[in-house]
PDB file of C-alpha atoms and ligand atoms in Angstrom:
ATOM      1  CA  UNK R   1       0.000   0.000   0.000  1.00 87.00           C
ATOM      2  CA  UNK R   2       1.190   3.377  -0.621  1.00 93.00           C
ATOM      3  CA  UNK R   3       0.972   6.313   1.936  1.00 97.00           C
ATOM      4  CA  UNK R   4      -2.020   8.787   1.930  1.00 98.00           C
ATOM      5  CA  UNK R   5      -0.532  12.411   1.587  1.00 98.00           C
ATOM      6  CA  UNK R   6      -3.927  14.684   1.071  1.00 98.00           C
ATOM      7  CA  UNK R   7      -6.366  14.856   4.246  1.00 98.00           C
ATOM      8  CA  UNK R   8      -7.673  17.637   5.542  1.00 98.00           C
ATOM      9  CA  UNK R   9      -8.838  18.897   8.873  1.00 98.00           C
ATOM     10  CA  UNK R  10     -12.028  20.374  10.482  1.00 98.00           C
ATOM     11  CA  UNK R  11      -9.786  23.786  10.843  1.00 98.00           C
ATOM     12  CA  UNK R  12     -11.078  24.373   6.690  1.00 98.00           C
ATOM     13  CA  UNK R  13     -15.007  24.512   8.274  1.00 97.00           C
ATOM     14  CA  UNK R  14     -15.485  21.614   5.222  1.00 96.00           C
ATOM     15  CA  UNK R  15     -13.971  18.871   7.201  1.00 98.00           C
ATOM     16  CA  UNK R  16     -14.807  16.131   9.721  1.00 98.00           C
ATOM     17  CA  UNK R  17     -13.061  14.778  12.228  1.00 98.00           C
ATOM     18  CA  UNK R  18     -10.304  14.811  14.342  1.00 98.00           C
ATOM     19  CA  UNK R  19      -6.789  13.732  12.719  1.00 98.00           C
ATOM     20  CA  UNK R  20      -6.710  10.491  15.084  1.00 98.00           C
ATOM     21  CA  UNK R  21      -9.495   9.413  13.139  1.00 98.00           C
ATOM     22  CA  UNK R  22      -7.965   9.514  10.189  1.00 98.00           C
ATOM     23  CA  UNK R  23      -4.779   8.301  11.379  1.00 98.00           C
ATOM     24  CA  UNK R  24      -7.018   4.996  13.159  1.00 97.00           C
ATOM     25  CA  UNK R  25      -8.847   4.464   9.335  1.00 98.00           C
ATOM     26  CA  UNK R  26      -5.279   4.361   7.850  1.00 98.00           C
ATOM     27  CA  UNK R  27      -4.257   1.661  10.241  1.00 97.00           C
ATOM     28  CA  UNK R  28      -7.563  -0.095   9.709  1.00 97.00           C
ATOM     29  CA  UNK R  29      -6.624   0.215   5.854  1.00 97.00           C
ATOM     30  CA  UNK R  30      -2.990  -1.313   6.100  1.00 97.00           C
ATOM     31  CA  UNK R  31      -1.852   2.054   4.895  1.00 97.00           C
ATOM     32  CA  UNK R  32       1.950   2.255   6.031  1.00 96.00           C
ATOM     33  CA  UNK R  33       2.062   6.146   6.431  1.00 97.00           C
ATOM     34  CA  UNK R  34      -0.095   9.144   6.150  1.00 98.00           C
ATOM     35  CA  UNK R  35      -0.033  13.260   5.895  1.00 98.00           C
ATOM     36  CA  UNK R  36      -1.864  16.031   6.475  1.00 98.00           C
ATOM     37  CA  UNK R  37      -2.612  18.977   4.033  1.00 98.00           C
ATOM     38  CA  UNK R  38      -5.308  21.001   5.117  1.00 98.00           C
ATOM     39  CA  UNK R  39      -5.940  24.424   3.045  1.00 98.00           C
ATOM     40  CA  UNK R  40      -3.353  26.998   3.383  1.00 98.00           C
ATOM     41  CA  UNK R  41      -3.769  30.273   5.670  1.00 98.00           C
ATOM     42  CA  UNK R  42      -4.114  33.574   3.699  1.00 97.00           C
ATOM     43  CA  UNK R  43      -2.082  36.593   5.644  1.00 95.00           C
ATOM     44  CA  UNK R  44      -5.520  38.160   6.653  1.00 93.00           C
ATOM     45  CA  UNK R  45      -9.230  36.626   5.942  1.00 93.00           C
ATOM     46  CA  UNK R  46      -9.688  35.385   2.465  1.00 95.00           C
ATOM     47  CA  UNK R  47     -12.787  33.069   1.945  1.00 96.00           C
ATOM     48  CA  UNK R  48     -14.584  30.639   4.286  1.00 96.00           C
ATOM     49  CA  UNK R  49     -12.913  27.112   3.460  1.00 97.00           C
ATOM     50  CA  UNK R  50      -9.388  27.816   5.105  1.00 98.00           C
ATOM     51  CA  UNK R  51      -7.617  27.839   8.418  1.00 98.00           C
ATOM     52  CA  UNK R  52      -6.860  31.609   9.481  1.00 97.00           C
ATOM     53  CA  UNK R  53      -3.485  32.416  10.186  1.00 97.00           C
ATOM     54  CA  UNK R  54      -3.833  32.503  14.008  1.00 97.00           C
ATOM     55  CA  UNK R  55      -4.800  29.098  14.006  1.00 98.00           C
ATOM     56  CA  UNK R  56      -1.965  27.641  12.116  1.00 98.00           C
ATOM     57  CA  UNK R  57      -0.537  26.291  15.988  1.00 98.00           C
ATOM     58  CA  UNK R  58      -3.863  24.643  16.575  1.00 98.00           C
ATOM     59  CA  UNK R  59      -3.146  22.202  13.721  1.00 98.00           C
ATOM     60  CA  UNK R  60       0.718  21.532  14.257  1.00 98.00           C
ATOM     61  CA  UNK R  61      -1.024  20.465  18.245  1.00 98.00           C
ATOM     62  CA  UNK R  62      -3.729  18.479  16.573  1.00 98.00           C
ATOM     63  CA  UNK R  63      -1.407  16.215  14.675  1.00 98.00           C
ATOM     64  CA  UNK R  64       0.767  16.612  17.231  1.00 98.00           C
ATOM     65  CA  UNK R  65      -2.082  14.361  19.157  1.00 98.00           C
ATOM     66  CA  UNK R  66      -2.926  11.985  16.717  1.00 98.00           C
ATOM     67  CA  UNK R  67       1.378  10.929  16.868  1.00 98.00           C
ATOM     68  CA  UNK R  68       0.305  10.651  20.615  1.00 98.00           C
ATOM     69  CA  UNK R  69      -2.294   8.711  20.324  1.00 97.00           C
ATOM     70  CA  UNK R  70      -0.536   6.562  17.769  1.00 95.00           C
ATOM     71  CA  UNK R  71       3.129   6.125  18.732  1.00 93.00           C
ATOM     72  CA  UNK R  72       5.018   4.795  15.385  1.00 93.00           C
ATOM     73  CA  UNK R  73       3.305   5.535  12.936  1.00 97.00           C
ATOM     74  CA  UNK R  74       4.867   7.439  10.502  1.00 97.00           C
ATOM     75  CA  UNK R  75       2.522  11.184  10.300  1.00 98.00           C
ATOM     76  CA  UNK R  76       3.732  13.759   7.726  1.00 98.00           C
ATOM     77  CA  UNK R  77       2.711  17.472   8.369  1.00 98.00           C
ATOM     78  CA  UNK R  78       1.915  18.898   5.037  1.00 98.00           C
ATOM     79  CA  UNK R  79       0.045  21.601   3.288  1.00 98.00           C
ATOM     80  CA  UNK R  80      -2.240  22.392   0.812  1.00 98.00           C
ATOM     81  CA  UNK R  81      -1.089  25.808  -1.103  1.00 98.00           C
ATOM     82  CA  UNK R  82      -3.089  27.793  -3.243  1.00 98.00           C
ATOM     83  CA  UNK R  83      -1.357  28.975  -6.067  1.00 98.00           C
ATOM     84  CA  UNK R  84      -2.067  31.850  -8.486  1.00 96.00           C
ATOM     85  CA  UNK R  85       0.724  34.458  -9.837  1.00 95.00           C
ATOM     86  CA  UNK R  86       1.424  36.773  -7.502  1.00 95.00           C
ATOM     87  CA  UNK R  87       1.156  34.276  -4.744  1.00 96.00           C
ATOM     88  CA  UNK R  88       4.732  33.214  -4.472  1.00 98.00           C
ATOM     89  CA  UNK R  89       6.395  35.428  -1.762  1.00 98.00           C
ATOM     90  CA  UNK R  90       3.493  34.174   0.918  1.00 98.00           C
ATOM     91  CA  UNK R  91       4.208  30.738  -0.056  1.00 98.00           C
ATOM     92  CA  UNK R  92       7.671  31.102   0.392  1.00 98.00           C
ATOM     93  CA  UNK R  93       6.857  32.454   3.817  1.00 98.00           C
ATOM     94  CA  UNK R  94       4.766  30.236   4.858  1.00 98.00           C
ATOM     95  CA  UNK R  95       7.241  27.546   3.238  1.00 98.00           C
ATOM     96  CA  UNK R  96       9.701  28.979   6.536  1.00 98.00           C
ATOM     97  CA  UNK R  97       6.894  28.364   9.200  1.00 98.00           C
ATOM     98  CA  UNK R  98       7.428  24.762  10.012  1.00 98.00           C
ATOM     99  CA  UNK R  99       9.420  21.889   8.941  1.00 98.00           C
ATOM    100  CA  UNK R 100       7.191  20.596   6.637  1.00 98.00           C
ATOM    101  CA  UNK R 101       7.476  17.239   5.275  1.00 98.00           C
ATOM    102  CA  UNK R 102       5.648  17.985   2.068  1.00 98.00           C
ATOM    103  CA  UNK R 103       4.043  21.462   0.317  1.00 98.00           C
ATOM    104  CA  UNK R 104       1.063  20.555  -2.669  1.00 99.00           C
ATOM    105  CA  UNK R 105       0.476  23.241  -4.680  1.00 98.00           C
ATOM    106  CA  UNK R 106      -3.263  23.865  -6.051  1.00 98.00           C
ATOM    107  CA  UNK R 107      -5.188  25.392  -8.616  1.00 98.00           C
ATOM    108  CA  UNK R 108      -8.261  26.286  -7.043  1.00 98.00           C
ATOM    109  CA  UNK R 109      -8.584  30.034  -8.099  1.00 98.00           C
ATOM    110  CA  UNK R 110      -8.708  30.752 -11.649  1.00 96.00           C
ATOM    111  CA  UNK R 111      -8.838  34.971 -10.236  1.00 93.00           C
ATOM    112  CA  UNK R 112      -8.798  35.791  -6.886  1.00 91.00           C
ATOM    113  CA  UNK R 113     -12.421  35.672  -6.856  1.00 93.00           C
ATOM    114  CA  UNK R 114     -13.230  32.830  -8.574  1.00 96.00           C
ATOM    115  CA  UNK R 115     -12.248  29.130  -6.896  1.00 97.00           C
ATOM    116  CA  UNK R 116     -12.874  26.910 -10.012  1.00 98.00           C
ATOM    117  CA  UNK R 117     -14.149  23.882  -7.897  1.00 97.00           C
ATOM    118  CA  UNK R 118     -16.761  26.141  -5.584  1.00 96.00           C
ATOM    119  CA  UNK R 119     -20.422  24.509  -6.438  1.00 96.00           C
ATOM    120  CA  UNK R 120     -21.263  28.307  -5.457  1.00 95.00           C
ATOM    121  CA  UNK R 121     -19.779  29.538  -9.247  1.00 96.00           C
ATOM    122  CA  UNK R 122     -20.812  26.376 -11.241  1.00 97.00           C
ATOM    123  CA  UNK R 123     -22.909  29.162 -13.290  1.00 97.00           C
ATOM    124  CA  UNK R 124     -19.888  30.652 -13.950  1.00 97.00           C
ATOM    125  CA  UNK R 125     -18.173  27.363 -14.843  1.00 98.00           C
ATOM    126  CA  UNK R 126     -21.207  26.803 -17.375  1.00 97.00           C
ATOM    127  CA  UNK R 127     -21.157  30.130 -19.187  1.00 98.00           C
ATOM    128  CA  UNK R 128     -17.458  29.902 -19.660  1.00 98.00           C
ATOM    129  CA  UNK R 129     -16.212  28.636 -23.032  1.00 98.00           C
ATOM    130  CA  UNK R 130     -14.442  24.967 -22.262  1.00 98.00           C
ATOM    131  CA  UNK R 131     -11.550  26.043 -23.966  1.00 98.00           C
ATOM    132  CA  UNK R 132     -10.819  29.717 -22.607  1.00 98.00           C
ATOM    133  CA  UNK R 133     -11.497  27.561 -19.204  1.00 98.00           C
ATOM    134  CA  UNK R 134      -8.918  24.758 -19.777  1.00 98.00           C
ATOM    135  CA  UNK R 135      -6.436  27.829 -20.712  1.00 98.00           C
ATOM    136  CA  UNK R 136      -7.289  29.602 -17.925  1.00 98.00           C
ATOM    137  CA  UNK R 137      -6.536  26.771 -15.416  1.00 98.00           C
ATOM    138  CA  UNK R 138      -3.846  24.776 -17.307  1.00 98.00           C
ATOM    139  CA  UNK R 139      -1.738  27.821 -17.640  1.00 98.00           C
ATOM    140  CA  UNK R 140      -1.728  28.984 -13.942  1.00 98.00           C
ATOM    141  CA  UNK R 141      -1.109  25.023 -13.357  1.00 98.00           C
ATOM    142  CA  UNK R 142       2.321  25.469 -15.418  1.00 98.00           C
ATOM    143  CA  UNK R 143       3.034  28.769 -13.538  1.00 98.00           C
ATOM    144  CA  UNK R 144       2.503  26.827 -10.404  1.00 98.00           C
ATOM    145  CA  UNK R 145       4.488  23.864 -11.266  1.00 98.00           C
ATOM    146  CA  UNK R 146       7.714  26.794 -12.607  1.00 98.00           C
ATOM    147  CA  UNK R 147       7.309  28.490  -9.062  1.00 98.00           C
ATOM    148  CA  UNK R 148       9.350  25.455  -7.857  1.00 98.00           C
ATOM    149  CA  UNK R 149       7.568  26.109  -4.335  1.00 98.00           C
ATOM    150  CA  UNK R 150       5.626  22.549  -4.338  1.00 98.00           C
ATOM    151  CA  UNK R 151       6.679  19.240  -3.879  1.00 98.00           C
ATOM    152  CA  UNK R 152       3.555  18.088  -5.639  1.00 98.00           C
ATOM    153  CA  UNK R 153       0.591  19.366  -7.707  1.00 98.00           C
ATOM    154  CA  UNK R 154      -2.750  17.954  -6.332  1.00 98.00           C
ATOM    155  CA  UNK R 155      -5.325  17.203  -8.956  1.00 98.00           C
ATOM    156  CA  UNK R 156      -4.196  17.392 -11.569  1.00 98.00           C
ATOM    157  CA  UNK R 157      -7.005  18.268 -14.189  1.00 98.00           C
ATOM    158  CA  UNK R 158      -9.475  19.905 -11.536  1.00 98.00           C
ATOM    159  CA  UNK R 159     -10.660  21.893 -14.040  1.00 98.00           C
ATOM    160  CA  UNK R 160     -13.295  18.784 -15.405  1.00 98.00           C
ATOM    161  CA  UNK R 161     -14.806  19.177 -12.129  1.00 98.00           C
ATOM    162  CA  UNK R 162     -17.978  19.991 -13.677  1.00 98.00           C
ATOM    163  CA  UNK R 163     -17.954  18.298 -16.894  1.00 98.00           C
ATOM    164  CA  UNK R 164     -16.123  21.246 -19.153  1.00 98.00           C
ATOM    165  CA  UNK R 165     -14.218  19.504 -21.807  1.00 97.00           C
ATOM    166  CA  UNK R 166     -12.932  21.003 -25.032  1.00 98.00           C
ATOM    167  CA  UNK R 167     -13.417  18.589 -27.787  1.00 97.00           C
ATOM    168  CA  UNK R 168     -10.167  17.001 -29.802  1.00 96.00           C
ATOM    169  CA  UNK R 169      -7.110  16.021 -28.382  1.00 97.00           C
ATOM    170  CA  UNK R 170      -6.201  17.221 -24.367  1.00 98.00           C
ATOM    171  CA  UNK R 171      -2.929  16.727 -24.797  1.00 98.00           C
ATOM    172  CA  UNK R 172      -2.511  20.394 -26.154  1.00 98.00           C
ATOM    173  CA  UNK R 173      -3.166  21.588 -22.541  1.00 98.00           C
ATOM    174  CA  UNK R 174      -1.234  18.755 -20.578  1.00 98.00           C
ATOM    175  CA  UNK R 175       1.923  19.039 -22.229  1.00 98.00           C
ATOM    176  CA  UNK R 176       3.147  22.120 -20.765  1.00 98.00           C
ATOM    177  CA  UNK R 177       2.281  21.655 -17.259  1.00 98.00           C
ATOM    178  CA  UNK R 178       4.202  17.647 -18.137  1.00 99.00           C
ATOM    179  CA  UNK R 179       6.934  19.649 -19.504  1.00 98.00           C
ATOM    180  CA  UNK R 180       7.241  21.945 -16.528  1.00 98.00           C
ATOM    181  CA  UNK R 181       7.200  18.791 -14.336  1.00 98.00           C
ATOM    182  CA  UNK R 182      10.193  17.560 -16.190  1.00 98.00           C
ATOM    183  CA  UNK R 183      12.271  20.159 -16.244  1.00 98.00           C
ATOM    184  CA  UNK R 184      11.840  21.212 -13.117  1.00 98.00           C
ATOM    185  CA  UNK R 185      11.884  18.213 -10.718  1.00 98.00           C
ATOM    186  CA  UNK R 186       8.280  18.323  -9.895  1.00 98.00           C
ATOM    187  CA  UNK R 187       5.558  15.334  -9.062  1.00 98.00           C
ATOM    188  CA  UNK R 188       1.895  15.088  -9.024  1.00 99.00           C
ATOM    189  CA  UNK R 189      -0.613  13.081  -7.266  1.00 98.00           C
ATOM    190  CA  UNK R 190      -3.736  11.451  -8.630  1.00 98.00           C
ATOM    191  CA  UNK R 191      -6.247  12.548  -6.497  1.00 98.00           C
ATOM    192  CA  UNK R 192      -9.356   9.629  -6.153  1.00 98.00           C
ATOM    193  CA  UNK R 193     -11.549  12.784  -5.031  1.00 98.00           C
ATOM    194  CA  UNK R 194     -12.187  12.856  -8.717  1.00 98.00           C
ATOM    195  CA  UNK R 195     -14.754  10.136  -8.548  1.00 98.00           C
ATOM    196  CA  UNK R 196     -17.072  11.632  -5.474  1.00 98.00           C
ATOM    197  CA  UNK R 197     -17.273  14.972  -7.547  1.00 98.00           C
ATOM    198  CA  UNK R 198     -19.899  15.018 -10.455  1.00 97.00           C
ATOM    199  CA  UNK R 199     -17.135  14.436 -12.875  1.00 98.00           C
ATOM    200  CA  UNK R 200     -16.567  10.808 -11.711  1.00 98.00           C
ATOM    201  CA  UNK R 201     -13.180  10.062 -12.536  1.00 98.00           C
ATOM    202  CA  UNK R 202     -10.086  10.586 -11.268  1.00 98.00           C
ATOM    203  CA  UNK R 203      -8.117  13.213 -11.392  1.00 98.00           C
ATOM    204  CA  UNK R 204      -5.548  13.609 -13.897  1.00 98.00           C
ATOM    205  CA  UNK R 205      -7.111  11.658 -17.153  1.00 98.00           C
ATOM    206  CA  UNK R 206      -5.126   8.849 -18.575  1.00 98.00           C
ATOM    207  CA  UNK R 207      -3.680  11.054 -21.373  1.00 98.00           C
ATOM    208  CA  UNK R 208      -1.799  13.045 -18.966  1.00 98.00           C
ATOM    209  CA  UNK R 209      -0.080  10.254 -17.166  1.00 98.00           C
ATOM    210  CA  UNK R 210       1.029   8.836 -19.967  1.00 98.00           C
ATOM    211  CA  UNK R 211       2.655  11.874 -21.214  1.00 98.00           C
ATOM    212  CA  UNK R 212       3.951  12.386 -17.284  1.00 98.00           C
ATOM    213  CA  UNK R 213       5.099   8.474 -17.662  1.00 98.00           C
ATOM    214  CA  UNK R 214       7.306   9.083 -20.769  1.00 98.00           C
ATOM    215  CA  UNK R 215       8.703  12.461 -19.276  1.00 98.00           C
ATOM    216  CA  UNK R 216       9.587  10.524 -16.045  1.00 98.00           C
ATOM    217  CA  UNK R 217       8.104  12.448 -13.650  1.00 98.00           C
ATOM    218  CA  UNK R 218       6.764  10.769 -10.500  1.00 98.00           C
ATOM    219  CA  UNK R 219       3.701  10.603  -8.398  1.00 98.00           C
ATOM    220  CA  UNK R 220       1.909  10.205  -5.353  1.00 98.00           C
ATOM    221  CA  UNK R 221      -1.607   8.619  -4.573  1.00 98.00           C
ATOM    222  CA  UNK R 222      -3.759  10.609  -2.592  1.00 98.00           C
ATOM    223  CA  UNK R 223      -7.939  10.627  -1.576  1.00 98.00           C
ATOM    224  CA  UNK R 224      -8.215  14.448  -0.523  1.00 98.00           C
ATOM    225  CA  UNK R 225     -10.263  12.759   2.274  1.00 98.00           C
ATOM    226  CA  UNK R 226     -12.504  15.427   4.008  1.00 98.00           C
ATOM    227  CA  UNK R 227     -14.111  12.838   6.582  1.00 98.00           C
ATOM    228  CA  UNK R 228     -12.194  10.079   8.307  1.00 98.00           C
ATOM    229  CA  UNK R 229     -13.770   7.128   6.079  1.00 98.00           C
ATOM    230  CA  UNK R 230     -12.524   8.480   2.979  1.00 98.00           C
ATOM    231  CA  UNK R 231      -8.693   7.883   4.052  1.00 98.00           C
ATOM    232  CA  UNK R 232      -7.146   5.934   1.510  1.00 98.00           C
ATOM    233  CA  UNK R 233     -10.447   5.430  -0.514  1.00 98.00           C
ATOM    234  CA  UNK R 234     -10.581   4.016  -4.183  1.00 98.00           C
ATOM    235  CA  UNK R 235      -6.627   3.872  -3.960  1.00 98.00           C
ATOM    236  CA  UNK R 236      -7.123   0.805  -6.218  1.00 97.00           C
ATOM    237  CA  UNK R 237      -8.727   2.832  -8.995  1.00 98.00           C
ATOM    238  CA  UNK R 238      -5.575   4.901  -8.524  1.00 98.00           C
ATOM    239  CA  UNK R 239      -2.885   1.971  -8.496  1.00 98.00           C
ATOM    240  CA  UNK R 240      -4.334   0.577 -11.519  1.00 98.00           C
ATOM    241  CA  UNK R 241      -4.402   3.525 -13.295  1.00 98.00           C
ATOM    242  CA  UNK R 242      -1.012   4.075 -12.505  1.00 98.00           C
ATOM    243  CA  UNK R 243       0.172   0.966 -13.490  1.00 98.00           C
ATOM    244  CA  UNK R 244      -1.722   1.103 -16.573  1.00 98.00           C
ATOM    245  CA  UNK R 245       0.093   4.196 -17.804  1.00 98.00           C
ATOM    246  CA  UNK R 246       3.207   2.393 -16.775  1.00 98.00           C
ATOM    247  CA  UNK R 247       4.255   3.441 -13.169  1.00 98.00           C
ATOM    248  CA  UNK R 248       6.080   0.901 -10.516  1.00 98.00           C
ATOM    249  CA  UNK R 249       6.445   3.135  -7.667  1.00 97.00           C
ATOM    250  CA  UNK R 250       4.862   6.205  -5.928  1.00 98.00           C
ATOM    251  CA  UNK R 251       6.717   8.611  -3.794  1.00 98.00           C
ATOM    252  CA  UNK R 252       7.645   9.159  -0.089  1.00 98.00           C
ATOM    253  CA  UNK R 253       8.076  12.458   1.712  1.00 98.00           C
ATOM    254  CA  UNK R 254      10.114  13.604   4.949  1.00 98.00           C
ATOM    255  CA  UNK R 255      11.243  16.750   5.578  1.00 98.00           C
ATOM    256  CA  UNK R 256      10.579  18.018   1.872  1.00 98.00           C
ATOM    257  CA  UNK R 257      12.997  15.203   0.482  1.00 98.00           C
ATOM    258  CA  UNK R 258      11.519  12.393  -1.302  1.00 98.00           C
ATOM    259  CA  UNK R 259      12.289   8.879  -1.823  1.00 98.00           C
ATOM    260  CA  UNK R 260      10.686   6.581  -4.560  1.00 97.00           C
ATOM    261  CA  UNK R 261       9.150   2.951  -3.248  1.00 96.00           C
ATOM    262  CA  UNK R 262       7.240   0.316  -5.265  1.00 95.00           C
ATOM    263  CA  UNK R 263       3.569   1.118  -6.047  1.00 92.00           C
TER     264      UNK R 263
HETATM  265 ZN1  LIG T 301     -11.079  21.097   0.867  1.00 65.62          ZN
HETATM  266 FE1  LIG T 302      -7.635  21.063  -3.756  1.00 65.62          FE
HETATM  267 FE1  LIG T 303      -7.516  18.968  -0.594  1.00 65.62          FE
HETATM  268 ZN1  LIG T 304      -7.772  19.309  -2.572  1.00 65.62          ZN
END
């Protein structure tokens, strides 16, 4: 089994439970290690599915307890970063807050008012052209990926969410985000989330793993749990669509260094 790098806490007022929990459903799920990446803090109020920055301690102490209640198993302290231009010197600061095992850098925002996975702006989504959409989102991805402040992208292809797909061949819009992986030591996870959103599938698509497989850039497995029972969910949908685009091992992460093991 492969670890679980993508859970979140009740500190983003969209998640349940208390990290123990998850940690407990990881051991119940022969998962051999797990991390935390709840969404970032903003410097002052932002929106209303974050942490604020004041409360940053409270979740170093929460998974501080769950390693109490759970001596020996291995729990990596992570985050979840927004990314859009302009971003960069708060992530760099925030970067110097802890020792972080781990930073995953997100797409959410496609402006700075406009998160492109909020069911609040699906009317947005809808009356956006699927290609000015896709070019919207896949070029902040590659900006993200060039920052070079992210161990990892999370989801990939977030921007199906809803069902917007341009018609023809994707691969226009994956290869320069792949590209940007490859050149600049980067990883991504695919995120089983994917399937429990109306899109149903996970995030990335084949087509971009492939193209990841034959630039050789690795990847993580991950559920973006929100609630303790989704730890580690559908991570055999994930293996096998990793293995099906040709990957043999997954990634490990401790203090921002990484180690490949066998998927
Ligand atoms: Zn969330
Ligand atoms: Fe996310
Ligand atoms: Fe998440
Ligand atoms: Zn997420």
């Amino acid at each position: 089994m492969n670890p679980d790098y993508h859970m979140h806490t009740p500190l983003c007022r969209h998640a349940t439970g208390h990290p123990a929990e998850y940690v407990q459903e990881a051991m119940r799920k022969g998962l051999p290690e797990i991390g935390f990446a709840d969404h970032n803090p903003m410097p002052e109020a932002y929106d209303d599915w974050r942490m604020g920055i004041e409360e940053l301690p409270r979740y170093f102490e929460m998974i501080e307890e769950a390693r109490e209640k759970t001596p020996g198993f291995p729990i990596r302290l992570g985050l979840e970063c927004d990314y859009w231009p302009g971003q960069e010197d708060w992530i760099a600061k925030l970067a110097g807050m802890a020792r972080w095992d781990y930073l995953i850098g997100s797409v959410h925002y496609l402006t700075p008012d406009w998160a492109v996975d909020n069911p609040a702006y699906v009317g947005r989504y809808r009356a956006c052209p699927a290609e000015e959409l896709w070019s919207m989102y896949w070029s902040a991805a590659e900006k993200c990926v060039r920052s070079r402040l992210f161990d990892f992208i999370a989801h990939p292809d977030l921007v199906k969410i809803f069902g917007s797909r341009p018609s023809g061949d994707l691969d226009r819009y994956y290869e320069p985000v792949v590209a940007a992986l490859a050149e600049c030591g980067g990883a991504f996870e695919i995120n089983t989330a994917g399937l429990r959103k109306p899109v149903h599938e996970l995030y990335p698509a084949p087509g971009f793993l492939r193209l990841a497989r034959a630039a050789g850039v690795p990847l993580v497995i991950n559920s973006d749990a929100h609630a303790p029972e989704q730890v580690g969910m559908d991570f055999d949908a994930g293996r096998t669509l990793a293995r099906e685009a040709g990957y043999t091992s997954s990634l490990r992460f401790h203090g921002r260094q990484r180690v490949e093991v066998p998927l």
